[in-house]
mmCIF file of C-alpha atoms and ligand atoms in Angstrom:
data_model
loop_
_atom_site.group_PDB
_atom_site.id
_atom_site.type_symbol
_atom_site.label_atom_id
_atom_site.label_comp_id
_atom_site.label_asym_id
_atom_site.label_seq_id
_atom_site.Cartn_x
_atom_site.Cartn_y
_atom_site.Cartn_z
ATOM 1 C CA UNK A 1 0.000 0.000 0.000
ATOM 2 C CA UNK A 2 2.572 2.476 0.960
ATOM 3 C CA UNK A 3 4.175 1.507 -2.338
ATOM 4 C CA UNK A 4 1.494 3.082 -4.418
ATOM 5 C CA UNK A 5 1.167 6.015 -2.479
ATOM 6 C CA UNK A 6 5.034 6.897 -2.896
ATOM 7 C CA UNK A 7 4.353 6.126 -6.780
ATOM 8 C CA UNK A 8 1.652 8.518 -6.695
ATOM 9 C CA UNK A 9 3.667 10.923 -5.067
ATOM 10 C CA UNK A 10 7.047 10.505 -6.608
ATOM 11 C CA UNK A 11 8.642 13.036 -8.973
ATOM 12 C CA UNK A 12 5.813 15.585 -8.394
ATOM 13 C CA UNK A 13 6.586 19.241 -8.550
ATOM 14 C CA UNK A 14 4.666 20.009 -5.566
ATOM 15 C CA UNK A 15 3.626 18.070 -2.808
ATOM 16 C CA UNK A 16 0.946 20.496 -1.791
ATOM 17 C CA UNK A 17 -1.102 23.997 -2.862
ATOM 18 C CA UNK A 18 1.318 26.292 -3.845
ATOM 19 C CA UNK A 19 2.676 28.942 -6.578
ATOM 20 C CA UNK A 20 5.305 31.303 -7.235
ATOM 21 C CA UNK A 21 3.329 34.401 -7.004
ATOM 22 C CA UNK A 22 1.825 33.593 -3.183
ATOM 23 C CA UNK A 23 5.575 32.384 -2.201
ATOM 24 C CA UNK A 24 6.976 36.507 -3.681
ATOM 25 C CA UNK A 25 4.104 37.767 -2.666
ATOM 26 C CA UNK A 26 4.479 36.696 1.273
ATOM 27 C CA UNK A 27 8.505 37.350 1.299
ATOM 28 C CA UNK A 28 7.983 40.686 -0.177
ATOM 29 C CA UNK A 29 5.439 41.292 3.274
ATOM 30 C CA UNK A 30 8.997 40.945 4.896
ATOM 31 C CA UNK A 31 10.568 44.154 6.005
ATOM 32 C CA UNK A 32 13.940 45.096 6.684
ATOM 33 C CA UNK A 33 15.875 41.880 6.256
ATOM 34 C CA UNK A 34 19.774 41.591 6.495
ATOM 35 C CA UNK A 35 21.004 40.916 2.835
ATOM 36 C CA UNK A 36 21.678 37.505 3.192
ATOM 37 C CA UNK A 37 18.661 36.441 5.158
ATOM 38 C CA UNK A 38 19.275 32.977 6.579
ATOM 39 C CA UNK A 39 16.233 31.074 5.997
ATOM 40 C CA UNK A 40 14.837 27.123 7.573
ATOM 41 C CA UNK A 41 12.066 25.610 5.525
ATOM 42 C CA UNK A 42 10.415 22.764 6.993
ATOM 43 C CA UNK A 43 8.403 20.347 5.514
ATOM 44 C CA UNK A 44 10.168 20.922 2.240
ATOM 45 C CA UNK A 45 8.955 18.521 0.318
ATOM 46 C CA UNK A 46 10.489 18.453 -3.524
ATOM 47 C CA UNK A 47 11.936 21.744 -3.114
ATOM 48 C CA UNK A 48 9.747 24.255 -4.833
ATOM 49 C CA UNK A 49 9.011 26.808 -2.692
ATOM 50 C CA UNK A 50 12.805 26.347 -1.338
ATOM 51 C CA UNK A 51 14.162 26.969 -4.585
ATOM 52 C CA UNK A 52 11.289 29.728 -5.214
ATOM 53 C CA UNK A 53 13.081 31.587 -2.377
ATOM 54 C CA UNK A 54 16.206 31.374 -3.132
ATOM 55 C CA UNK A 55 15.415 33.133 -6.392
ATOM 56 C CA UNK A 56 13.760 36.071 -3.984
ATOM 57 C CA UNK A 57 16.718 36.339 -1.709
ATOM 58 C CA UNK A 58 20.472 36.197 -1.973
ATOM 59 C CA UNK A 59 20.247 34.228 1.547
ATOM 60 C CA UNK A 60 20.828 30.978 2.727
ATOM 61 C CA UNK A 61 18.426 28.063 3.229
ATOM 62 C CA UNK A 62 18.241 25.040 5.289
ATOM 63 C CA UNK A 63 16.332 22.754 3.954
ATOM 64 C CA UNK A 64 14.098 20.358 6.038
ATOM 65 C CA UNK A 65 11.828 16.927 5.601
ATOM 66 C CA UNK A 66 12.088 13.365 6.940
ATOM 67 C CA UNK A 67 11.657 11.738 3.434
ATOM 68 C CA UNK A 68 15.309 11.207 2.011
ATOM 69 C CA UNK A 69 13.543 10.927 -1.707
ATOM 70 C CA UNK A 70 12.451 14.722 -1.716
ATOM 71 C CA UNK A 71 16.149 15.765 -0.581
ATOM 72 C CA UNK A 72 17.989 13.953 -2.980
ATOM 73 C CA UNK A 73 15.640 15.184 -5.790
ATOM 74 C CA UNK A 74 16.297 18.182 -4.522
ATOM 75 C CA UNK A 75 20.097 17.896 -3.927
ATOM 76 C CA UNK A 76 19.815 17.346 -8.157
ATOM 77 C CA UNK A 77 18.031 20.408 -8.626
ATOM 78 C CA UNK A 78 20.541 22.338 -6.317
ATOM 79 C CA UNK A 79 23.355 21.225 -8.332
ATOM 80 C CA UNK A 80 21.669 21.758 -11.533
ATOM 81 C CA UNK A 81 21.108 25.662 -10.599
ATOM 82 C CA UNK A 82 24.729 26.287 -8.941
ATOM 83 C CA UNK A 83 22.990 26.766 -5.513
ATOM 84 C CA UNK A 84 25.000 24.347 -3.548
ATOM 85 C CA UNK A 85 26.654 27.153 -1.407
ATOM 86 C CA UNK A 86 23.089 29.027 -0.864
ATOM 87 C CA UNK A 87 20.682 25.527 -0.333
ATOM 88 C CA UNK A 88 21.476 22.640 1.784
ATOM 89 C CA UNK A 89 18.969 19.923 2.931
ATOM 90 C CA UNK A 90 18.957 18.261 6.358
ATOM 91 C CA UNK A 91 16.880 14.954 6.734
ATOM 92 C CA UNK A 92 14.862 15.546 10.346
ATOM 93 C CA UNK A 93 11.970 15.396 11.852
ATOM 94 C CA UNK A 94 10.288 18.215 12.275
ATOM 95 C CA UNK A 95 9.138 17.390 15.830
ATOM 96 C CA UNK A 96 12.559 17.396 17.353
ATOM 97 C CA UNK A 97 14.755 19.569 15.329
ATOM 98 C CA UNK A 98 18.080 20.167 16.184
ATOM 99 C CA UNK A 99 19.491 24.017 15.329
ATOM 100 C CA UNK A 100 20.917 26.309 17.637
ATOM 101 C CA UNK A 101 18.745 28.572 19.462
ATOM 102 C CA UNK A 102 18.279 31.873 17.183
ATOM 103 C CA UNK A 103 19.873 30.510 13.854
ATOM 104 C CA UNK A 104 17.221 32.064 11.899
ATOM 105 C CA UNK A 105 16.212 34.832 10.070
ATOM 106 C CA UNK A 106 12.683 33.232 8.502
ATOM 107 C CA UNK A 107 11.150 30.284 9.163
ATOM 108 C CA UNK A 108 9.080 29.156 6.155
ATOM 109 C CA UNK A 109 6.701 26.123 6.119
ATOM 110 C CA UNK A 110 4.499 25.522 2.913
ATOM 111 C CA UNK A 111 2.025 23.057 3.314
ATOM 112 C CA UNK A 112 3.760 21.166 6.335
ATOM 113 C CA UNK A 113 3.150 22.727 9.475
ATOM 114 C CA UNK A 114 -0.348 20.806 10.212
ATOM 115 C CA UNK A 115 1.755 17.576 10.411
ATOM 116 C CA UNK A 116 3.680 18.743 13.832
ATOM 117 C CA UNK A 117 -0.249 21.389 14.472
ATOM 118 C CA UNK A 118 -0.207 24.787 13.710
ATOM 119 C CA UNK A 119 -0.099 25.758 17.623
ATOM 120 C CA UNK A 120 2.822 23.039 18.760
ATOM 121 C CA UNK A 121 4.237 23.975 15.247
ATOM 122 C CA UNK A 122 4.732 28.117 16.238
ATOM 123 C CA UNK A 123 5.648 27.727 19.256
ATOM 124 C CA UNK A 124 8.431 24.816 19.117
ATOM 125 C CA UNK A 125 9.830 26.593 16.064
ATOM 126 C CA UNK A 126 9.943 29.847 17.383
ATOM 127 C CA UNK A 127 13.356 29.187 19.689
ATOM 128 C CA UNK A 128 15.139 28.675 16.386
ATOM 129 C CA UNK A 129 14.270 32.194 15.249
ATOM 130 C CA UNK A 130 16.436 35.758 16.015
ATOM 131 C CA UNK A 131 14.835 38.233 17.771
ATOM 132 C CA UNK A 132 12.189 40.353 15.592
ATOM 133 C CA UNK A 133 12.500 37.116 13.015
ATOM 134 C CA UNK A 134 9.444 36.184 10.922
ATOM 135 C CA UNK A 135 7.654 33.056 10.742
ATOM 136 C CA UNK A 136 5.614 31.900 7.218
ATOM 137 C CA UNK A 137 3.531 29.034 6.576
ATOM 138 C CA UNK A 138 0.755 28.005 4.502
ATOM 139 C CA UNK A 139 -2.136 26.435 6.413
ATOM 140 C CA UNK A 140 -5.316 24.831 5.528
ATOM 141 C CA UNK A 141 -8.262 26.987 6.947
ATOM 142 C CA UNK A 142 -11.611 27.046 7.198
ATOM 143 C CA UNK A 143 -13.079 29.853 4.852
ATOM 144 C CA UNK A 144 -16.940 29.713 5.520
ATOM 145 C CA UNK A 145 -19.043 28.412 7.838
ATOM 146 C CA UNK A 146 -21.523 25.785 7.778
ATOM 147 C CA UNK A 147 -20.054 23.749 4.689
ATOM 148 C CA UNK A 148 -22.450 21.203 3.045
ATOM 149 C CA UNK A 149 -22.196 17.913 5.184
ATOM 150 C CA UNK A 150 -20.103 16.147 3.127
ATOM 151 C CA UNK A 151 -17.592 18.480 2.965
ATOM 152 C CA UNK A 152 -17.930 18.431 6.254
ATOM 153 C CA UNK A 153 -17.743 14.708 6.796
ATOM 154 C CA UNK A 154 -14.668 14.864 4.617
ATOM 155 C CA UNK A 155 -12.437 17.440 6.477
ATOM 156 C CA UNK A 156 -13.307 16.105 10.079
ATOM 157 C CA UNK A 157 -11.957 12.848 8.961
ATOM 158 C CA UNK A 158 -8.871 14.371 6.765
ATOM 159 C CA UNK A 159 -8.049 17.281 8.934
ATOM 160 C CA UNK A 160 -10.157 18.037 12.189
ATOM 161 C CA UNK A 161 -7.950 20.496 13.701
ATOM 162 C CA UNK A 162 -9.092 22.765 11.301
ATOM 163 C CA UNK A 163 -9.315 26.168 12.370
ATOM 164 C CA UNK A 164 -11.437 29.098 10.738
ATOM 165 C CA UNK A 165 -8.930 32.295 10.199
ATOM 166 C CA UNK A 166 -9.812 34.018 13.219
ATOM 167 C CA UNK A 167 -9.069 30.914 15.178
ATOM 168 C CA UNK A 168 -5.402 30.561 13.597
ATOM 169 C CA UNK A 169 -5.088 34.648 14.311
ATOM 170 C CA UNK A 170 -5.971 33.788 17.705
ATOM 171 C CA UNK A 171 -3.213 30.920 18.220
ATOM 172 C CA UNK A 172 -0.808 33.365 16.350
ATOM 173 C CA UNK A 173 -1.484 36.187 19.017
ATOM 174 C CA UNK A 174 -1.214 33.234 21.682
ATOM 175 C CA UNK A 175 2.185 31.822 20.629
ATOM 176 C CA UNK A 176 3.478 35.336 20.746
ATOM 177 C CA UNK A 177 4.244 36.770 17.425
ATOM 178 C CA UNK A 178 2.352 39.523 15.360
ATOM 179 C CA UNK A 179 0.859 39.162 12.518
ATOM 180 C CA UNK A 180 2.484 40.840 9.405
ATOM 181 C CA UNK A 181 -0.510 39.589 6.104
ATOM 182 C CA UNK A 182 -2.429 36.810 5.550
ATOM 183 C CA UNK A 183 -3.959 35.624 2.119
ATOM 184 C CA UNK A 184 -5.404 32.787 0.568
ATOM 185 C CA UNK A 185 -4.259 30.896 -1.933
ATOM 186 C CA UNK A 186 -5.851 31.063 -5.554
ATOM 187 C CA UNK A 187 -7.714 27.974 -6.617
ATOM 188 C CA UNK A 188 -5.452 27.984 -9.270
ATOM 189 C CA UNK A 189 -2.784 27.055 -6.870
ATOM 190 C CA UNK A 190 -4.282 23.848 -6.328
ATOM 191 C CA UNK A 191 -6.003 22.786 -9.456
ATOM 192 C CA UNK A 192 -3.065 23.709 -11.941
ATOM 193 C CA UNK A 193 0.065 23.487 -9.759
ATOM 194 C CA UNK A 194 -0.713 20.409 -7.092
ATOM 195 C CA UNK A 195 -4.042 18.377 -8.499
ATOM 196 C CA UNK A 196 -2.960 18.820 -12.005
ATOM 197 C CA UNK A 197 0.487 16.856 -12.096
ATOM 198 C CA UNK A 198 -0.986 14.512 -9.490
ATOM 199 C CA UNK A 199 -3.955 14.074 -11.255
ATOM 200 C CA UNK A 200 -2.195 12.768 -15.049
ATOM 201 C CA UNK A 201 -0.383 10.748 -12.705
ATOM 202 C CA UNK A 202 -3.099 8.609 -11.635
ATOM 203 C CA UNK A 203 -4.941 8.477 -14.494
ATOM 204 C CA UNK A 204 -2.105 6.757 -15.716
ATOM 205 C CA UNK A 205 -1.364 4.173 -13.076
ATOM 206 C CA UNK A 206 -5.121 3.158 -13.033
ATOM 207 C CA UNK A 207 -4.029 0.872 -16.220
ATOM 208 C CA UNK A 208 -1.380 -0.804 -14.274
ATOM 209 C CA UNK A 209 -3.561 -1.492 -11.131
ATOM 210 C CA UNK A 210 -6.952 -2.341 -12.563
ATOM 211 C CA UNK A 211 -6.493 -6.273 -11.110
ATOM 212 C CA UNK A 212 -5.557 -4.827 -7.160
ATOM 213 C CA UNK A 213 -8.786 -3.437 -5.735
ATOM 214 C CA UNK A 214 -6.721 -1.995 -2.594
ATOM 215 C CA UNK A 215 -4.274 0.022 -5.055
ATOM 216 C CA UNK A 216 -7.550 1.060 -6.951
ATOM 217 C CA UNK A 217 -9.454 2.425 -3.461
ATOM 218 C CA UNK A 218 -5.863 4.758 -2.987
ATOM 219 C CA UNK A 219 -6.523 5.785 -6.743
ATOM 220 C CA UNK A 220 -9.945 6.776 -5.929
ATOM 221 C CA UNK A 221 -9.363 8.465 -2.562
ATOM 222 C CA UNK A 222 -6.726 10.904 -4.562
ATOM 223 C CA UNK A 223 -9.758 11.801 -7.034
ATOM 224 C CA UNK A 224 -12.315 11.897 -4.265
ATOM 225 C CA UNK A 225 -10.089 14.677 -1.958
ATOM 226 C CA UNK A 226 -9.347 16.719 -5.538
ATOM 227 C CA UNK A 227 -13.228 16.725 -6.748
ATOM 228 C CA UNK A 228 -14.089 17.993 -3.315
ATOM 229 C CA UNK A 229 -11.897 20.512 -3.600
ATOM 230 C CA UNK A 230 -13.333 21.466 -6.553
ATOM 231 C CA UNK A 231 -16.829 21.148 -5.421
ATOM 232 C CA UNK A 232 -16.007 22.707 -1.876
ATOM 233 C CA UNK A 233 -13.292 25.144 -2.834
ATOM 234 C CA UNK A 234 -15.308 28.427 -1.018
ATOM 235 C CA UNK A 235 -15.120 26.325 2.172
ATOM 236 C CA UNK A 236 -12.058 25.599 2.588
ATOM 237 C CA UNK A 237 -8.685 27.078 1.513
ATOM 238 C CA UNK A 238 -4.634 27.048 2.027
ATOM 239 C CA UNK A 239 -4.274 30.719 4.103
ATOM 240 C CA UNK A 240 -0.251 32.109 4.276
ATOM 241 C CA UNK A 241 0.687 33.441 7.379
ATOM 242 C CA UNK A 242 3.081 36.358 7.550
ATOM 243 C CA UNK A 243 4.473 36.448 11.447
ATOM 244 C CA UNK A 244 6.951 38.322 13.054
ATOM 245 C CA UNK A 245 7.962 37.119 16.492
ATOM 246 C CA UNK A 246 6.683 40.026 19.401
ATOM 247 C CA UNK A 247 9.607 39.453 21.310
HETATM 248 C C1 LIG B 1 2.188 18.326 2.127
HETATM 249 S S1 LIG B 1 3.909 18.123 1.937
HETATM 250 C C2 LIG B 1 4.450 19.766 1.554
HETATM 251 C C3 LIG B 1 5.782 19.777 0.885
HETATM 252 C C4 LIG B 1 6.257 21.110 0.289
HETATM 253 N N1 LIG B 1 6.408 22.147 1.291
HETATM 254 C C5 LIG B 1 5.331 21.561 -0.813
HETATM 255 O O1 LIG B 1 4.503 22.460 -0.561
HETATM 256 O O2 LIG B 1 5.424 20.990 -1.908
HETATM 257 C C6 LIG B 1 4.480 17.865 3.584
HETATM 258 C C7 LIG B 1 5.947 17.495 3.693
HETATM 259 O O3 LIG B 1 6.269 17.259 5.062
HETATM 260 C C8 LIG B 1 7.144 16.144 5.140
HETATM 261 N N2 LIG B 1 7.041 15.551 6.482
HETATM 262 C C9 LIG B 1 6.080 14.736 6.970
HETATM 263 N N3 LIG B 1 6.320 14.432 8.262
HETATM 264 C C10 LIG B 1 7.479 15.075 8.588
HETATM 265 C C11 LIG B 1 8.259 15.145 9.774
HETATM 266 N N4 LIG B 1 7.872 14.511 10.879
HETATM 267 N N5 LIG B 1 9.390 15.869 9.752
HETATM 268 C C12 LIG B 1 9.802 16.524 8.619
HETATM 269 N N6 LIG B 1 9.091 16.496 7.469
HETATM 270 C C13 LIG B 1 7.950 15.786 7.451
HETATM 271 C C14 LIG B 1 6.700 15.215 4.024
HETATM 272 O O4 LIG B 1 7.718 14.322 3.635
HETATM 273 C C15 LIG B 1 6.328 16.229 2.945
HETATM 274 O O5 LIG B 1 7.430 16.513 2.125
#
Protein backbone atom coordinates (compact mmCIF):
# COMPACT_ATOMS: atom_id res chain seq x y z
CA UNK A 1 0.00 0.00 0.00
CA UNK A 2 2.57 2.48 0.96
CA UNK A 3 4.18 1.51 -2.34
CA UNK A 4 1.49 3.08 -4.42
CA UNK A 5 1.17 6.01 -2.48
CA UNK A 6 5.03 6.90 -2.90
CA UNK A 7 4.35 6.13 -6.78
CA UNK A 8 1.65 8.52 -6.70
CA UNK A 9 3.67 10.92 -5.07
CA UNK A 10 7.05 10.50 -6.61
CA UNK A 11 8.64 13.04 -8.97
CA UNK A 12 5.81 15.58 -8.39
CA UNK A 13 6.59 19.24 -8.55
CA UNK A 14 4.67 20.01 -5.57
CA UNK A 15 3.63 18.07 -2.81
CA UNK A 16 0.95 20.50 -1.79
CA UNK A 17 -1.10 24.00 -2.86
CA UNK A 18 1.32 26.29 -3.84
CA UNK A 19 2.68 28.94 -6.58
CA UNK A 20 5.30 31.30 -7.23
CA UNK A 21 3.33 34.40 -7.00
CA UNK A 22 1.83 33.59 -3.18
CA UNK A 23 5.57 32.38 -2.20
CA UNK A 24 6.98 36.51 -3.68
CA UNK A 25 4.10 37.77 -2.67
CA UNK A 26 4.48 36.70 1.27
CA UNK A 27 8.51 37.35 1.30
CA UNK A 28 7.98 40.69 -0.18
CA UNK A 29 5.44 41.29 3.27
CA UNK A 30 9.00 40.95 4.90
CA UNK A 31 10.57 44.15 6.01
CA UNK A 32 13.94 45.10 6.68
CA UNK A 33 15.88 41.88 6.26
CA UNK A 34 19.77 41.59 6.49
CA UNK A 35 21.00 40.92 2.84
CA UNK A 36 21.68 37.50 3.19
CA UNK A 37 18.66 36.44 5.16
CA UNK A 38 19.27 32.98 6.58
CA UNK A 39 16.23 31.07 6.00
CA UNK A 40 14.84 27.12 7.57
CA UNK A 41 12.07 25.61 5.52
CA UNK A 42 10.41 22.76 6.99
CA UNK A 43 8.40 20.35 5.51
CA UNK A 44 10.17 20.92 2.24
CA UNK A 45 8.96 18.52 0.32
CA UNK A 46 10.49 18.45 -3.52
CA UNK A 47 11.94 21.74 -3.11
CA UNK A 48 9.75 24.26 -4.83
CA UNK A 49 9.01 26.81 -2.69
CA UNK A 50 12.81 26.35 -1.34
CA UNK A 51 14.16 26.97 -4.58
CA UNK A 52 11.29 29.73 -5.21
CA UNK A 53 13.08 31.59 -2.38
CA UNK A 54 16.21 31.37 -3.13
CA UNK A 55 15.42 33.13 -6.39
CA UNK A 56 13.76 36.07 -3.98
CA UNK A 57 16.72 36.34 -1.71
CA UNK A 58 20.47 36.20 -1.97
CA UNK A 59 20.25 34.23 1.55
CA UNK A 60 20.83 30.98 2.73
CA UNK A 61 18.43 28.06 3.23
CA UNK A 62 18.24 25.04 5.29
CA UNK A 63 16.33 22.75 3.95
CA UNK A 64 14.10 20.36 6.04
CA UNK A 65 11.83 16.93 5.60
CA UNK A 66 12.09 13.36 6.94
CA UNK A 67 11.66 11.74 3.43
CA UNK A 68 15.31 11.21 2.01
CA UNK A 69 13.54 10.93 -1.71
CA UNK A 70 12.45 14.72 -1.72
CA UNK A 71 16.15 15.76 -0.58
CA UNK A 72 17.99 13.95 -2.98
CA UNK A 73 15.64 15.18 -5.79
CA UNK A 74 16.30 18.18 -4.52
CA UNK A 75 20.10 17.90 -3.93
CA UNK A 76 19.81 17.35 -8.16
CA UNK A 77 18.03 20.41 -8.63
CA UNK A 78 20.54 22.34 -6.32
CA UNK A 79 23.35 21.23 -8.33
CA UNK A 80 21.67 21.76 -11.53
CA UNK A 81 21.11 25.66 -10.60
CA UNK A 82 24.73 26.29 -8.94
CA UNK A 83 22.99 26.77 -5.51
CA UNK A 84 25.00 24.35 -3.55
CA UNK A 85 26.65 27.15 -1.41
CA UNK A 86 23.09 29.03 -0.86
CA UNK A 87 20.68 25.53 -0.33
CA UNK A 88 21.48 22.64 1.78
CA UNK A 89 18.97 19.92 2.93
CA UNK A 90 18.96 18.26 6.36
CA UNK A 91 16.88 14.95 6.73
CA UNK A 92 14.86 15.55 10.35
CA UNK A 93 11.97 15.40 11.85
CA UNK A 94 10.29 18.22 12.28
CA UNK A 95 9.14 17.39 15.83
CA UNK A 96 12.56 17.40 17.35
CA UNK A 97 14.76 19.57 15.33
CA UNK A 98 18.08 20.17 16.18
CA UNK A 99 19.49 24.02 15.33
CA UNK A 100 20.92 26.31 17.64
CA UNK A 101 18.75 28.57 19.46
CA UNK A 102 18.28 31.87 17.18
CA UNK A 103 19.87 30.51 13.85
CA UNK A 104 17.22 32.06 11.90
CA UNK A 105 16.21 34.83 10.07
CA UNK A 106 12.68 33.23 8.50
CA UNK A 107 11.15 30.28 9.16
CA UNK A 108 9.08 29.16 6.15
CA UNK A 109 6.70 26.12 6.12
CA UNK A 110 4.50 25.52 2.91
CA UNK A 111 2.03 23.06 3.31
CA UNK A 112 3.76 21.17 6.34
CA UNK A 113 3.15 22.73 9.48
CA UNK A 114 -0.35 20.81 10.21
CA UNK A 115 1.75 17.58 10.41
CA UNK A 116 3.68 18.74 13.83
CA UNK A 117 -0.25 21.39 14.47
CA UNK A 118 -0.21 24.79 13.71
CA UNK A 119 -0.10 25.76 17.62
CA UNK A 120 2.82 23.04 18.76
CA UNK A 121 4.24 23.97 15.25
CA UNK A 122 4.73 28.12 16.24
CA UNK A 123 5.65 27.73 19.26
CA UNK A 124 8.43 24.82 19.12
CA UNK A 125 9.83 26.59 16.06
CA UNK A 126 9.94 29.85 17.38
CA UNK A 127 13.36 29.19 19.69
CA UNK A 128 15.14 28.67 16.39
CA UNK A 129 14.27 32.19 15.25
CA UNK A 130 16.44 35.76 16.02
CA UNK A 131 14.83 38.23 17.77
CA UNK A 132 12.19 40.35 15.59
CA UNK A 133 12.50 37.12 13.02
CA UNK A 134 9.44 36.18 10.92
CA UNK A 135 7.65 33.06 10.74
CA UNK A 136 5.61 31.90 7.22
CA UNK A 137 3.53 29.03 6.58
CA UNK A 138 0.75 28.01 4.50
CA UNK A 139 -2.14 26.43 6.41
CA UNK A 140 -5.32 24.83 5.53
CA UNK A 141 -8.26 26.99 6.95
CA UNK A 142 -11.61 27.05 7.20
CA UNK A 143 -13.08 29.85 4.85
CA UNK A 144 -16.94 29.71 5.52
CA UNK A 145 -19.04 28.41 7.84
CA UNK A 146 -21.52 25.79 7.78
CA UNK A 147 -20.05 23.75 4.69
CA UNK A 148 -22.45 21.20 3.05
CA UNK A 149 -22.20 17.91 5.18
CA UNK A 150 -20.10 16.15 3.13
CA UNK A 151 -17.59 18.48 2.97
CA UNK A 152 -17.93 18.43 6.25
CA UNK A 153 -17.74 14.71 6.80
CA UNK A 154 -14.67 14.86 4.62
CA UNK A 155 -12.44 17.44 6.48
CA UNK A 156 -13.31 16.11 10.08
CA UNK A 157 -11.96 12.85 8.96
CA UNK A 158 -8.87 14.37 6.76
CA UNK A 159 -8.05 17.28 8.93
CA UNK A 160 -10.16 18.04 12.19
CA UNK A 161 -7.95 20.50 13.70
CA UNK A 162 -9.09 22.76 11.30
CA UNK A 163 -9.32 26.17 12.37
CA UNK A 164 -11.44 29.10 10.74
CA UNK A 165 -8.93 32.29 10.20
CA UNK A 166 -9.81 34.02 13.22
CA UNK A 167 -9.07 30.91 15.18
CA UNK A 168 -5.40 30.56 13.60
CA UNK A 169 -5.09 34.65 14.31
CA UNK A 170 -5.97 33.79 17.70
CA UNK A 171 -3.21 30.92 18.22
CA UNK A 172 -0.81 33.37 16.35
CA UNK A 173 -1.48 36.19 19.02
CA UNK A 174 -1.21 33.23 21.68
CA UNK A 175 2.19 31.82 20.63
CA UNK A 176 3.48 35.34 20.75
CA UNK A 177 4.24 36.77 17.42
CA UNK A 178 2.35 39.52 15.36
CA UNK A 179 0.86 39.16 12.52
CA UNK A 180 2.48 40.84 9.40
CA UNK A 181 -0.51 39.59 6.10
CA UNK A 182 -2.43 36.81 5.55
CA UNK A 183 -3.96 35.62 2.12
CA UNK A 184 -5.40 32.79 0.57
CA UNK A 185 -4.26 30.90 -1.93
CA UNK A 186 -5.85 31.06 -5.55
CA UNK A 187 -7.71 27.97 -6.62
CA UNK A 188 -5.45 27.98 -9.27
CA UNK A 189 -2.78 27.05 -6.87
CA UNK A 190 -4.28 23.85 -6.33
CA UNK A 191 -6.00 22.79 -9.46
CA UNK A 192 -3.06 23.71 -11.94
CA UNK A 193 0.07 23.49 -9.76
CA UNK A 194 -0.71 20.41 -7.09
CA UNK A 195 -4.04 18.38 -8.50
CA UNK A 196 -2.96 18.82 -12.01
CA UNK A 197 0.49 16.86 -12.10
CA UNK A 198 -0.99 14.51 -9.49
CA UNK A 199 -3.95 14.07 -11.25
CA UNK A 200 -2.19 12.77 -15.05
CA UNK A 201 -0.38 10.75 -12.70
CA UNK A 202 -3.10 8.61 -11.64
CA UNK A 203 -4.94 8.48 -14.49
CA UNK A 204 -2.10 6.76 -15.72
CA UNK A 205 -1.36 4.17 -13.08
CA UNK A 206 -5.12 3.16 -13.03
CA UNK A 207 -4.03 0.87 -16.22
CA UNK A 208 -1.38 -0.80 -14.27
CA UNK A 209 -3.56 -1.49 -11.13
CA UNK A 210 -6.95 -2.34 -12.56
CA UNK A 211 -6.49 -6.27 -11.11
CA UNK A 212 -5.56 -4.83 -7.16
CA UNK A 213 -8.79 -3.44 -5.74
CA UNK A 214 -6.72 -1.99 -2.59
CA UNK A 215 -4.27 0.02 -5.06
CA UNK A 216 -7.55 1.06 -6.95
CA UNK A 217 -9.45 2.43 -3.46
CA UNK A 218 -5.86 4.76 -2.99
CA UNK A 219 -6.52 5.79 -6.74
CA UNK A 220 -9.95 6.78 -5.93
CA UNK A 221 -9.36 8.47 -2.56
CA UNK A 222 -6.73 10.90 -4.56
CA UNK A 223 -9.76 11.80 -7.03
CA UNK A 224 -12.32 11.90 -4.27
CA UNK A 225 -10.09 14.68 -1.96
CA UNK A 226 -9.35 16.72 -5.54
CA UNK A 227 -13.23 16.73 -6.75
CA UNK A 228 -14.09 17.99 -3.31
CA UNK A 229 -11.90 20.51 -3.60
CA UNK A 230 -13.33 21.47 -6.55
CA UNK A 231 -16.83 21.15 -5.42
CA UNK A 232 -16.01 22.71 -1.88
CA UNK A 233 -13.29 25.14 -2.83
CA UNK A 234 -15.31 28.43 -1.02
CA UNK A 235 -15.12 26.32 2.17
CA UNK A 236 -12.06 25.60 2.59
CA UNK A 237 -8.68 27.08 1.51
CA UNK A 238 -4.63 27.05 2.03
CA UNK A 239 -4.27 30.72 4.10
CA UNK A 240 -0.25 32.11 4.28
CA UNK A 241 0.69 33.44 7.38
CA UNK A 242 3.08 36.36 7.55
CA UNK A 243 4.47 36.45 11.45
CA UNK A 244 6.95 38.32 13.05
CA UNK A 245 7.96 37.12 16.49
CA UNK A 246 6.68 40.03 19.40
CA UNK A 247 9.61 39.45 21.31
C1 LIG B 1 2.19 18.33 2.13
S1 LIG B 1 3.91 18.12 1.94
C2 LIG B 1 4.45 19.77 1.55
C3 LIG B 1 5.78 19.78 0.88
C4 LIG B 1 6.26 21.11 0.29
N1 LIG B 1 6.41 22.15 1.29
C5 LIG B 1 5.33 21.56 -0.81
O1 LIG B 1 4.50 22.46 -0.56
O2 LIG B 1 5.42 20.99 -1.91
C6 LIG B 1 4.48 17.87 3.58
C7 LIG B 1 5.95 17.50 3.69
O3 LIG B 1 6.27 17.26 5.06
C8 LIG B 1 7.14 16.14 5.14
N2 LIG B 1 7.04 15.55 6.48
C9 LIG B 1 6.08 14.74 6.97
N3 LIG B 1 6.32 14.43 8.26
C10 LIG B 1 7.48 15.07 8.59
C11 LIG B 1 8.26 15.15 9.77
N4 LIG B 1 7.87 14.51 10.88
N5 LIG B 1 9.39 15.87 9.75
C12 LIG B 1 9.80 16.52 8.62
N6 LIG B 1 9.09 16.50 7.47
C13 LIG B 1 7.95 15.79 7.45
C14 LIG B 1 6.70 15.21 4.02
O4 LIG B 1 7.72 14.32 3.63
C15 LIG B 1 6.33 16.23 2.95
O5 LIG B 1 7.43 16.51 2.13
Amino acid sequence: MADIFFEIHADNPREGPGDYASTRRAFLALKNLPGKPAILDIGCGPGKQTLDLAQLTQGSITAVDNHQPYLTRLDKMVISRRLQKRVRTVKADMFSLNFAPGSFDIIWSEGAIYIIGFEQGLVAWKKFLKLKGYIVVSELTRLKANPPQEAKEFWEGAYPAMHDTAGNLAIIARAGYSLVEHFTLPESAWLEEYYGPLQAKVEKLKPKYKNDPAALKVLAAEDFERNSYQKYSAYYGYVFYIMKQAG
